[in-house]
Tab-separated table of C-alpha atoms and ligand atoms in Angstrom:
chain	number	residue	atom	x	y	z
A	1	UNK	CA	8.101	11.911	-21.411
A	2	UNK	CA	5.605	10.741	-18.772
A	3	UNK	CA	6.620	7.181	-17.898
A	4	UNK	CA	7.839	6.656	-21.473
A	5	UNK	CA	4.627	7.927	-23.093
A	6	UNK	CA	4.787	10.439	-25.925
A	7	UNK	CA	4.008	13.896	-24.447
A	8	UNK	CA	2.260	14.969	-27.694
A	9	UNK	CA	-0.161	12.127	-27.259
A	10	UNK	CA	-0.925	12.987	-23.640
A	11	UNK	CA	-1.301	16.682	-24.472
A	12	UNK	CA	-3.725	15.859	-27.283
A	13	UNK	CA	-5.622	13.497	-24.971
A	14	UNK	CA	-6.036	16.328	-22.449
A	15	UNK	CA	-7.245	18.733	-25.146
A	16	UNK	CA	-9.844	16.270	-26.388
A	17	UNK	CA	-11.114	15.542	-22.874
A	18	UNK	CA	-11.274	19.245	-21.924
A	19	UNK	CA	-13.136	20.150	-25.125
A	20	UNK	CA	-15.665	17.339	-24.669
A	21	UNK	CA	-16.373	17.637	-20.940
A	22	UNK	CA	-15.628	21.289	-20.148
A	23	UNK	CA	-13.203	20.164	-17.448
A	24	UNK	CA	-10.403	22.493	-16.339
A	25	UNK	CA	-6.978	21.147	-17.202
A	26	UNK	CA	-6.124	20.497	-13.545
A	27	UNK	CA	-9.382	18.559	-13.018
A	28	UNK	CA	-8.305	15.984	-15.617
A	29	UNK	CA	-6.572	13.066	-13.897
A	30	UNK	CA	-3.308	12.494	-15.781
A	31	UNK	CA	-2.919	8.910	-14.516
A	32	UNK	CA	-6.329	7.993	-15.927
A	33	UNK	CA	-5.313	9.240	-19.388
A	34	UNK	CA	-1.966	7.465	-19.160
A	35	UNK	CA	-3.683	4.186	-18.251
A	36	UNK	CA	-5.847	4.349	-21.372
A	37	UNK	CA	-2.965	5.295	-23.670
A	38	UNK	CA	-0.719	2.599	-22.193
A	39	UNK	CA	-3.389	-0.063	-22.714
A	40	UNK	CA	-3.777	0.970	-26.364
A	41	UNK	CA	-0.024	0.821	-26.922
A	42	UNK	CA	0.146	-2.573	-25.229
A	43	UNK	CA	-2.292	-3.722	-27.929
A	44	UNK	CA	0.379	-2.803	-30.466
A	45	UNK	CA	-0.996	0.558	-31.612
A	46	UNK	CA	1.553	3.173	-32.703
A	47	UNK	CA	1.725	6.783	-31.458
A	48	UNK	CA	0.930	8.141	-34.934
A	49	UNK	CA	-2.152	5.974	-35.192
A	50	UNK	CA	-3.441	7.105	-31.791
A	51	UNK	CA	-2.733	10.759	-32.606
A	52	UNK	CA	-4.618	10.290	-35.863
A	53	UNK	CA	-7.609	8.810	-34.044
A	54	UNK	CA	-7.626	11.733	-31.605
A	55	UNK	CA	-8.112	14.151	-34.492
A	56	UNK	CA	-11.714	12.975	-34.304
A	57	UNK	CA	-13.244	13.989	-30.939
A	58	UNK	CA	-16.049	11.429	-31.518
A	59	UNK	CA	-13.629	8.512	-31.981
A	60	UNK	CA	-13.752	5.424	-29.701
A	61	UNK	CA	-10.392	6.389	-28.176
A	62	UNK	CA	-11.633	9.905	-27.332
A	63	UNK	CA	-14.749	8.420	-25.708
A	64	UNK	CA	-12.586	6.020	-23.709
A	65	UNK	CA	-10.409	8.888	-22.452
A	66	UNK	CA	-13.462	10.924	-21.435
A	67	UNK	CA	-14.939	7.966	-19.541
A	68	UNK	CA	-11.640	7.469	-17.732
A	69	UNK	CA	-11.652	10.943	-16.133
A	70	UNK	CA	-15.308	11.165	-15.074
A	71	UNK	CA	-16.089	10.993	-11.366
A	72	UNK	CA	-19.435	9.315	-10.622
A	73	UNK	CA	-19.599	9.623	-6.820
A	74	UNK	CA	-23.237	10.003	-5.700
A	75	UNK	CA	-25.779	8.731	-3.152
A	76	UNK	CA	-29.455	8.997	-2.220
A	77	UNK	CA	-30.693	12.296	-0.761
A	78	UNK	CA	-27.246	13.829	-0.927
A	79	UNK	CA	-27.417	17.349	0.517
A	80	UNK	CA	-30.756	16.638	2.217
A	81	UNK	CA	-31.378	20.337	2.860
A	82	UNK	CA	-32.120	20.700	-0.881
A	83	UNK	CA	-34.915	18.146	-0.671
A	84	UNK	CA	-36.267	19.662	2.547
A	85	UNK	CA	-36.301	23.088	0.904
A	86	UNK	CA	-38.124	21.693	-2.121
A	87	UNK	CA	-40.710	19.993	0.078
A	88	UNK	CA	-41.352	23.071	2.240
A	89	UNK	CA	-40.975	25.913	-0.248
A	90	UNK	CA	-40.046	25.027	-3.832
A	91	UNK	CA	-42.841	22.562	-4.545
A	92	UNK	CA	-45.628	24.549	-2.803
A	93	UNK	CA	-44.543	27.569	-4.883
A	94	UNK	CA	-44.630	25.483	-8.064
A	95	UNK	CA	-48.108	24.228	-7.169
A	96	UNK	CA	-49.300	27.796	-6.591
A	97	UNK	CA	-48.328	28.522	-10.199
A	98	UNK	CA	-51.167	26.170	-11.043
A	99	UNK	CA	-49.544	23.529	-13.299
A	100	UNK	CA	-50.837	19.979	-13.354
A	101	UNK	CA	-47.360	18.483	-13.518
A	102	UNK	CA	-44.173	18.784	-11.469
A	103	UNK	CA	-41.116	18.310	-13.664
A	104	UNK	CA	-37.561	17.796	-12.422
A	105	UNK	CA	-34.199	17.358	-14.119
A	106	UNK	CA	-31.075	15.932	-12.540
A	107	UNK	CA	-28.296	17.159	-14.835
A	108	UNK	CA	-25.114	15.113	-14.366
A	109	UNK	CA	-27.046	12.363	-12.579
A	110	UNK	CA	-24.295	9.692	-12.569
A	111	UNK	CA	-25.844	6.311	-11.631
A	112	UNK	CA	-29.293	7.745	-10.857
A	113	UNK	CA	-29.461	8.126	-7.069
A	114	UNK	CA	-30.126	11.878	-7.431
A	115	UNK	CA	-33.008	11.765	-9.976
A	116	UNK	CA	-34.701	8.933	-8.070
A	117	UNK	CA	-34.386	10.943	-4.831
A	118	UNK	CA	-35.862	13.964	-6.610
A	119	UNK	CA	-38.721	11.881	-8.018
A	120	UNK	CA	-39.466	10.471	-4.543
A	121	UNK	CA	-39.530	13.996	-3.126
A	122	UNK	CA	-41.832	15.334	-5.863
A	123	UNK	CA	-44.164	12.321	-5.588
A	124	UNK	CA	-44.419	12.684	-1.814
A	125	UNK	CA	-45.339	16.375	-2.144
A	126	UNK	CA	-47.613	16.267	-5.207
A	127	UNK	CA	-51.297	16.396	-4.348
A	128	UNK	CA	-53.737	14.050	-6.114
A	129	UNK	CA	-54.159	15.046	-9.734
A	130	UNK	CA	-50.668	16.498	-10.140
A	131	UNK	CA	-48.349	14.259	-12.163
A	132	UNK	CA	-44.594	13.959	-11.652
A	133	UNK	CA	-41.872	13.475	-14.241
A	134	UNK	CA	-38.094	13.440	-13.700
A	135	UNK	CA	-35.320	13.318	-16.261
A	136	UNK	CA	-31.801	12.195	-15.387
A	137	UNK	CA	-29.028	12.973	-17.878
A	138	UNK	CA	-25.327	12.287	-17.929
A	139	UNK	CA	-22.490	12.170	-20.416
A	140	UNK	CA	-21.496	8.702	-19.140
A	141	UNK	CA	-23.719	6.093	-20.784
A	142	UNK	CA	-22.633	3.189	-18.545
A	143	UNK	CA	-23.778	5.165	-15.487
A	144	UNK	CA	-27.164	5.619	-17.142
A	145	UNK	CA	-27.383	1.847	-17.672
A	146	UNK	CA	-26.818	1.385	-13.919
A	147	UNK	CA	-29.485	4.018	-13.267
A	148	UNK	CA	-32.021	2.216	-15.455
A	149	UNK	CA	-31.427	-1.066	-13.553
A	150	UNK	CA	-32.554	0.780	-10.390
A	151	UNK	CA	-30.826	-1.621	-7.992
A	152	UNK	CA	-28.196	-0.310	-5.630
A	153	UNK	CA	-25.740	-1.489	-2.999
A	154	UNK	CA	-24.859	-0.042	0.391
A	155	UNK	CA	-22.546	2.618	-1.110
A	156	UNK	CA	-25.594	4.514	-2.400
A	157	UNK	CA	-26.987	4.876	1.127
A	158	UNK	CA	-25.090	7.051	3.559
A	159	UNK	CA	-25.626	7.698	7.234
A	160	UNK	CA	-25.211	11.406	6.523
A	161	UNK	CA	-28.167	11.424	4.116
A	162	UNK	CA	-31.421	10.122	5.618
A	163	UNK	CA	-34.104	8.543	3.441
A	164	UNK	CA	-36.408	11.542	3.519
A	165	UNK	CA	-39.185	10.150	1.318
A	166	UNK	CA	-40.188	6.591	0.370
A	167	UNK	CA	-37.667	5.611	-2.288
A	168	UNK	CA	-36.646	1.949	-2.252
A	169	UNK	CA	-37.263	-1.455	-0.764
A	170	UNK	CA	-34.518	-3.613	0.698
A	171	UNK	CA	-33.865	-6.871	-1.146
A	172	UNK	CA	-33.948	-10.276	0.524
A	173	UNK	CA	-30.127	-10.310	0.780
A	174	UNK	CA	-30.409	-7.298	3.120
A	175	UNK	CA	-27.661	-5.481	1.203
A	176	UNK	CA	-29.245	-4.359	-2.034
A	177	UNK	CA	-32.175	-2.032	-2.520
A	178	UNK	CA	-34.519	-1.615	-5.487
A	179	UNK	CA	-36.269	1.632	-6.311
A	180	UNK	CA	-40.041	1.582	-5.708
A	181	UNK	CA	-41.940	0.978	-8.979
A	182	UNK	CA	-43.898	4.241	-8.507
A	183	UNK	CA	-40.653	6.237	-8.382
A	184	UNK	CA	-39.102	4.277	-11.208
A	185	UNK	CA	-42.134	4.771	-13.450
A	186	UNK	CA	-41.795	8.548	-13.452
A	187	UNK	CA	-37.983	8.689	-13.847
A	188	UNK	CA	-36.377	8.561	-17.285
A	189	UNK	CA	-32.785	8.756	-18.413
A	190	UNK	CA	-31.047	10.157	-21.474
A	191	UNK	CA	-27.435	10.770	-22.449
A	192	UNK	CA	-26.585	14.464	-22.667
A	193	UNK	CA	-23.596	16.755	-22.457
A	194	UNK	CA	-24.122	19.899	-20.379
A	195	UNK	CA	-22.095	21.883	-22.910
A	196	UNK	CA	-24.841	21.352	-25.506
A	197	UNK	CA	-28.209	23.126	-25.308
A	198	UNK	CA	-30.949	20.964	-23.774
A	199	UNK	CA	-33.179	19.244	-26.320
A	200	UNK	CA	-36.354	21.166	-27.078
A	201	UNK	CA	-38.499	18.081	-26.622
A	202	UNK	CA	-37.475	17.864	-22.968
A	203	UNK	CA	-39.502	21.004	-22.349
A	204	UNK	CA	-39.139	23.121	-19.224
A	205	UNK	CA	-38.635	22.134	-15.602
A	206	UNK	CA	-39.852	23.298	-12.187
A	207	UNK	CA	-36.639	22.071	-10.534
A	208	UNK	CA	-33.188	21.375	-11.918
A	209	UNK	CA	-30.492	19.829	-9.750
A	210	UNK	CA	-26.937	20.135	-11.052
A	211	UNK	CA	-24.685	19.311	-8.131
A	212	UNK	CA	-21.077	18.245	-7.871
A	213	UNK	CA	-20.662	18.480	-11.638
A	214	UNK	CA	-19.644	22.074	-12.388
A	215	UNK	CA	-16.934	21.907	-9.763
A	216	UNK	CA	-14.708	20.231	-12.379
A	217	UNK	CA	-15.505	22.743	-15.150
A	218	UNK	CA	-13.487	25.701	-16.416
A	219	UNK	CA	-15.107	29.081	-15.721
A	220	UNK	CA	-16.180	29.432	-19.351
A	221	UNK	CA	-17.651	25.916	-19.538
A	222	UNK	CA	-19.476	26.420	-16.227
A	223	UNK	CA	-21.079	29.623	-17.550
A	224	UNK	CA	-22.186	27.861	-20.742
A	225	UNK	CA	-23.672	24.948	-18.782
A	226	UNK	CA	-25.502	27.241	-16.345
A	227	UNK	CA	-26.951	29.281	-19.218
A	228	UNK	CA	-28.279	26.055	-20.771
A	229	UNK	CA	-29.785	24.940	-17.478
A	230	UNK	CA	-31.356	28.335	-16.806
A	231	UNK	CA	-32.927	28.306	-20.279
A	232	UNK	CA	-34.734	25.064	-19.376
A	233	UNK	CA	-36.467	26.467	-16.270
A	234	UNK	CA	-40.118	27.459	-16.274
A	235	UNK	CA	-40.600	31.037	-15.010
A	236	UNK	CA	-40.427	30.654	-11.224
A	237	UNK	CA	-38.477	27.358	-11.558
A	238	UNK	CA	-35.468	26.532	-9.356
A	239	UNK	CA	-31.885	25.658	-10.225
A	240	UNK	CA	-30.013	24.073	-7.310
A	241	UNK	CA	-26.231	23.810	-7.461
A	242	UNK	CA	-23.620	22.222	-5.188
A	243	UNK	CA	-22.338	24.199	-2.213
A	244	UNK	CA	-19.101	25.610	-3.583
A	245	UNK	CA	-19.830	25.495	-7.311
A	246	UNK	CA	-20.631	29.144	-7.938
A	247	UNK	CA	-19.714	32.207	-5.930
A	248	UNK	CA	-22.307	34.583	-7.375
A	249	UNK	CA	-25.856	34.585	-8.669
A	250	UNK	CA	-25.923	33.235	-12.248
A	251	UNK	CA	-26.971	35.716	-14.946
A	252	UNK	CA	-30.735	36.011	-15.385
A	253	UNK	CA	-31.595	34.264	-12.094
A	254	UNK	CA	-32.299	35.472	-8.563
A	255	UNK	CA	-31.222	33.868	-5.326
A	256	UNK	CA	-33.854	31.838	-3.499
A	257	UNK	CA	-33.717	30.679	0.105
A	258	UNK	CA	-30.646	31.006	2.324
A	259	UNK	CA	-27.439	31.613	0.364
A	260	UNK	CA	-25.712	28.421	1.522
A	261	UNK	CA	-28.434	26.510	-0.327
A	262	UNK	CA	-27.112	27.713	-3.688
A	263	UNK	CA	-30.676	27.786	-5.049
A	264	UNK	CA	-31.554	30.185	-7.853
A	265	UNK	CA	-34.903	31.007	-9.399
A	266	UNK	CA	-35.911	32.130	-12.846
A	267	UNK	CA	-37.908	35.314	-12.197
A	268	UNK	CA	-41.560	35.471	-13.137
A	269	UNK	CA	-42.423	37.768	-16.059
A	270	UNK	CA	-42.363	41.395	-14.954
A	271	UNK	CA	-40.709	40.515	-11.635
A	272	UNK	CA	-37.406	42.132	-12.469
A	273	UNK	CA	-37.445	45.882	-12.858
A	274	UNK	CA	-36.718	46.933	-16.454
A	275	UNK	CA	-33.224	48.281	-17.102
A	276	UNK	CA	-32.956	52.043	-16.680
A	277	UNK	CA	-33.612	53.898	-19.938
A	278	UNK	CA	-30.494	54.904	-21.824
A	279	UNK	CA	-30.309	58.664	-21.642
A	280	UNK	CA	-28.993	60.709	-24.521
A	281	UNK	CA	-25.851	62.545	-23.421
A	282	UNK	CA	-26.652	66.097	-22.339
A	283	UNK	CA	-24.419	68.559	-24.208
A	284	UNK	CA	-22.141	70.241	-21.697
A	285	UNK	CA	-22.044	74.059	-21.747
A	286	UNK	CA	-18.719	75.338	-22.952
A	287	UNK	CA	-17.000	76.939	-19.913
A	288	UNK	CA	-16.186	80.622	-20.261
A	289	UNK	CA	-12.552	81.395	-20.928
A	290	UNK	CA	-10.662	81.697	-17.671
A	291	UNK	CA	-9.539	85.237	-17.038
A	292	UNK	CA	-8.194	84.886	-13.493
A	293	UNK	CA	-4.783	83.257	-12.918
A	294	UNK	CA	-4.878	79.447	-12.729
A	295	UNK	CA	-5.238	77.996	-9.206
A	296	UNK	CA	-2.094	76.571	-7.573
A	297	UNK	CA	-1.523	72.846	-8.188
A	298	UNK	CA	-3.129	70.617	-5.482
A	299	UNK	CA	-0.794	69.221	-2.837
A	300	UNK	CA	0.484	65.721	-3.648
A	301	UNK	CA	-2.020	63.144	-2.383
A	302	UNK	CA	-1.177	59.717	-1.015
A	303	UNK	CA	-3.764	57.403	-2.596
A	304	UNK	CA	-5.749	55.535	0.093
A	305	UNK	CA	-5.508	51.737	-0.138
A	306	UNK	CA	-8.260	50.300	-2.363
A	307	UNK	CA	-11.358	48.997	-0.558
A	308	UNK	CA	-11.513	45.194	-0.118
A	309	UNK	CA	-14.615	44.928	-2.294
A	310	UNK	CA	-12.893	46.984	-5.064
A	311	UNK	CA	-9.949	44.589	-5.013
A	312	UNK	CA	-12.334	41.649	-4.974
A	313	UNK	CA	-14.167	42.964	-8.050
A	314	UNK	CA	-10.831	43.491	-9.768
A	315	UNK	CA	-9.968	39.836	-9.055
A	316	UNK	CA	-13.368	38.683	-10.352
A	317	UNK	CA	-12.840	40.612	-13.578
A	318	UNK	CA	-9.451	38.978	-14.007
A	319	UNK	CA	-10.984	35.539	-13.446
A	320	UNK	CA	-13.631	36.307	-16.101
A	321	UNK	CA	-10.841	37.275	-18.496
A	322	UNK	CA	-8.966	34.037	-17.778
A	323	UNK	CA	-6.152	35.830	-15.960
A	324	UNK	CA	-6.139	33.496	-12.937
A	325	UNK	CA	-2.528	34.239	-11.898
A	326	UNK	CA	-3.363	37.976	-11.879
A	327	UNK	CA	-6.534	37.310	-9.871
A	328	UNK	CA	-4.578	35.184	-7.406
A	329	UNK	CA	-2.028	37.973	-6.898
A	330	UNK	CA	-4.796	40.511	-6.206
A	331	UNK	CA	-6.565	38.140	-3.810
A	332	UNK	CA	-3.316	37.256	-1.993
A	333	UNK	CA	-2.691	40.911	-1.330
A	334	UNK	CA	-6.381	41.368	-0.393
A	335	UNK	CA	-6.327	38.658	2.300
A	336	UNK	CA	-3.077	40.104	3.661
A	337	UNK	CA	-4.506	43.624	3.864
A	338	UNK	CA	-7.977	42.627	5.018
A	339	UNK	CA	-7.803	39.186	6.674
A	340	UNK	CA	-11.332	39.605	8.064
A	341	UNK	CA	-12.880	40.125	4.640
A	342	UNK	CA	-14.591	36.725	4.349
A	343	UNK	CA	-15.505	36.917	0.625
A	344	UNK	CA	-11.789	37.375	-0.203
A	345	UNK	CA	-10.796	34.294	1.793
A	346	UNK	CA	-13.486	32.211	0.076
A	347	UNK	CA	-12.631	33.511	-3.395
A	348	UNK	CA	-8.934	32.765	-2.989
A	349	UNK	CA	-9.626	29.332	-1.501
A	350	UNK	CA	-11.876	28.444	-4.448
A	351	UNK	CA	-9.324	29.755	-6.927
A	352	UNK	CA	-6.622	27.637	-5.278
A	353	UNK	CA	-8.918	24.602	-5.315
A	354	UNK	CA	-9.702	25.103	-9.006
A	355	UNK	CA	-5.984	25.406	-9.665
A	356	UNK	CA	-5.415	22.029	-7.960
A	357	UNK	CA	-3.566	23.628	-4.993
A	358	UNK	CA	-5.543	21.935	-2.197
A	359	UNK	CA	-2.709	22.479	0.267
A	360	UNK	CA	-3.195	26.221	-0.188
A	361	UNK	CA	-7.008	26.047	-0.185
A	362	UNK	CA	-7.357	24.176	3.125
A	363	UNK	CA	-5.761	26.776	5.451
A	364	UNK	CA	-7.797	29.495	3.739
A	365	UNK	CA	-11.029	27.560	4.290
A	366	UNK	CA	-10.026	26.938	7.917
A	367	UNK	CA	-9.343	30.671	8.402
A	368	UNK	CA	-12.675	31.450	6.730
A	369	UNK	CA	-14.506	29.089	9.065
A	370	UNK	CA	-12.788	30.406	12.197
A	371	UNK	CA	-13.666	34.007	11.317
A	372	UNK	CA	-17.210	33.238	10.183
A	373	UNK	CA	-17.866	31.364	13.465
A	374	UNK	CA	-17.013	34.504	15.421
A	375	UNK	CA	-19.879	36.414	13.783
A	376	UNK	CA	-23.588	36.043	14.542
A	377	UNK	CA	-24.837	33.594	11.865
A	378	UNK	CA	-27.252	36.139	10.348
A	379	UNK	CA	-24.791	39.064	10.348
A	380	UNK	CA	-24.574	40.350	6.783
A	381	UNK	CA	-21.052	40.322	5.403
A	382	UNK	CA	-20.368	42.992	2.790
A	383	UNK	CA	-18.915	41.862	-0.518
A	384	UNK	CA	-19.932	41.867	-4.188
A	385	UNK	CA	-23.149	40.375	-2.770
A	386	UNK	CA	-24.089	40.879	0.922
A	387	UNK	CA	-24.412	37.381	2.408
A	388	UNK	CA	-24.895	36.231	6.000
A	389	UNK	CA	-21.954	34.826	7.967
A	390	UNK	CA	-23.583	31.386	8.032
A	391	UNK	CA	-23.138	31.189	4.233
A	392	UNK	CA	-19.368	31.436	4.684
A	393	UNK	CA	-19.347	28.962	7.544
A	394	UNK	CA	-21.457	26.475	5.569
A	395	UNK	CA	-19.217	26.833	2.492
A	396	UNK	CA	-16.097	26.196	4.572
A	397	UNK	CA	-17.778	23.291	6.387
A	398	UNK	CA	-18.799	21.704	3.126
A	399	UNK	CA	-15.280	22.073	1.746
A	400	UNK	CA	-13.566	20.830	4.883
A	401	UNK	CA	-16.092	18.008	4.961
A	402	UNK	CA	-17.269	18.829	8.440
A	403	UNK	CA	-20.649	17.426	7.481
A	404	UNK	CA	-22.894	20.090	8.960
A	405	UNK	CA	-24.768	20.301	5.703
A	406	UNK	CA	-25.110	16.632	4.893
B	501	SAM	C1	-19.810	13.548	-9.002
B	501	SAM	S1	-21.098	13.077	-10.082
B	501	SAM	C2	-22.452	13.953	-9.381
B	501	SAM	C3	-23.699	13.134	-9.343
B	501	SAM	C4	-24.889	13.825	-8.681
B	501	SAM	N1	-25.227	15.036	-9.377
B	501	SAM	C5	-24.635	14.093	-7.222
B	501	SAM	O1	-24.392	15.244	-6.839
B	501	SAM	O2	-24.657	13.165	-6.426
B	501	SAM	C6	-20.701	14.051	-11.551
B	501	SAM	C7	-21.391	13.543	-12.808
B	501	SAM	O3	-21.290	14.561	-13.807
B	501	SAM	C8	-21.126	13.934	-15.060
B	501	SAM	N2	-20.552	14.898	-16.025
B	501	SAM	C9	-19.308	15.413	-16.039
B	501	SAM	N3	-19.150	16.247	-17.082
B	501	SAM	C10	-20.333	16.273	-17.733
B	501	SAM	C11	-20.802	16.967	-18.880
B	501	SAM	N4	-20.008	17.794	-19.596
B	501	SAM	N5	-22.070	16.759	-19.277
B	501	SAM	C12	-22.894	15.913	-18.579
B	501	SAM	N6	-22.504	15.235	-17.478
B	501	SAM	C13	-21.228	15.412	-17.052
B	501	SAM	C14	-20.202	12.756	-14.749
B	501	SAM	O4	-20.271	11.767	-15.738
B	501	SAM	C15	-20.703	12.309	-13.389
B	501	SAM	O5	-21.627	11.267	-13.526
């Protein structure tokens, strides 16, 4: 029993929350669930009644539990390098495609700081005659209500994130800000779960930001959400994810810009080479019957240790299959055998983080940073994908909160 609460009830609460949000079990805050259940029981509700209500994932209690575990931390122009990249490269490329509208989507927008920042960026870069439209969606309806009010306090403005484009005016009290009407006019909000396909009427987008959302998701839920997001991109459109949210290029997309940006593009038609044709198997000639005596057996060979990237791929396959303990064992032995193999350090650190073992993730990220700093920033580091050393340093910095990116 957890503090006197029925474990069946808490287990069911976790299941309902995981199924609705896509969160990994360890990303679901147990105390938040307990608080909700305790409050219901204090109102005189019996365990059986609550269990019965949780049979319906759309019940008020289920919605209350989901709301309790969501994390809505956000601020204006978070990760400013994304907005700078859009202004210098992403938007000019979209304009070269010749559309008369720039469309953005902030998926998992919390209280709206991100979609308003995106709208301000698009408006500042759109030439006359090109319209701008931004959609902000979130599973948390109360956050969307805050977003629609468009008035924010000091917590939404951070020193680390400059106001890159005109976005708000400061109220007379000097503490609150209100979003400029021009930015507000082009920004709309709708409730949506990233596990469900995007609505057809939303159309396709030139830019989709989905940052600091997938970090809570299970691997399977993250893949589903990314597939939905990718399906909503125009050809050539960009998907921008948070720094440590994916460790490889999502299926069907190509990397765009420096790797630490975590920006991915939907290829233009014909841009990707077609898959190699499937060749019919060539019948093998039947070898003639051996007439000479068989050769002596080969001397016993000592198998060479597997290459770091082979072990890494083995671990990735295990992660795909849901065998995280197996993957962790392979990666542990990989970082012991090849402590300078940066992709292994990052993979294990992320696995530990996803498993809730921050104490184990921190030293790995510190080791990753120390080793990455010893390499020239543009030196390519071999791994499942060859990435420059600065990608590993930026990932470790972002994790350790060293603030070089923000
Ligand atoms: C930490 S905030 C990130 C806000 C913003 N993207 C940023 O980076 O500043 C995460 C948001 O994701 C939302 N979220 C979590 N799971 C979701 C899901 N399955 N579908 C849609 N939104 C979800 C939460 O409600 C929360 O508002």
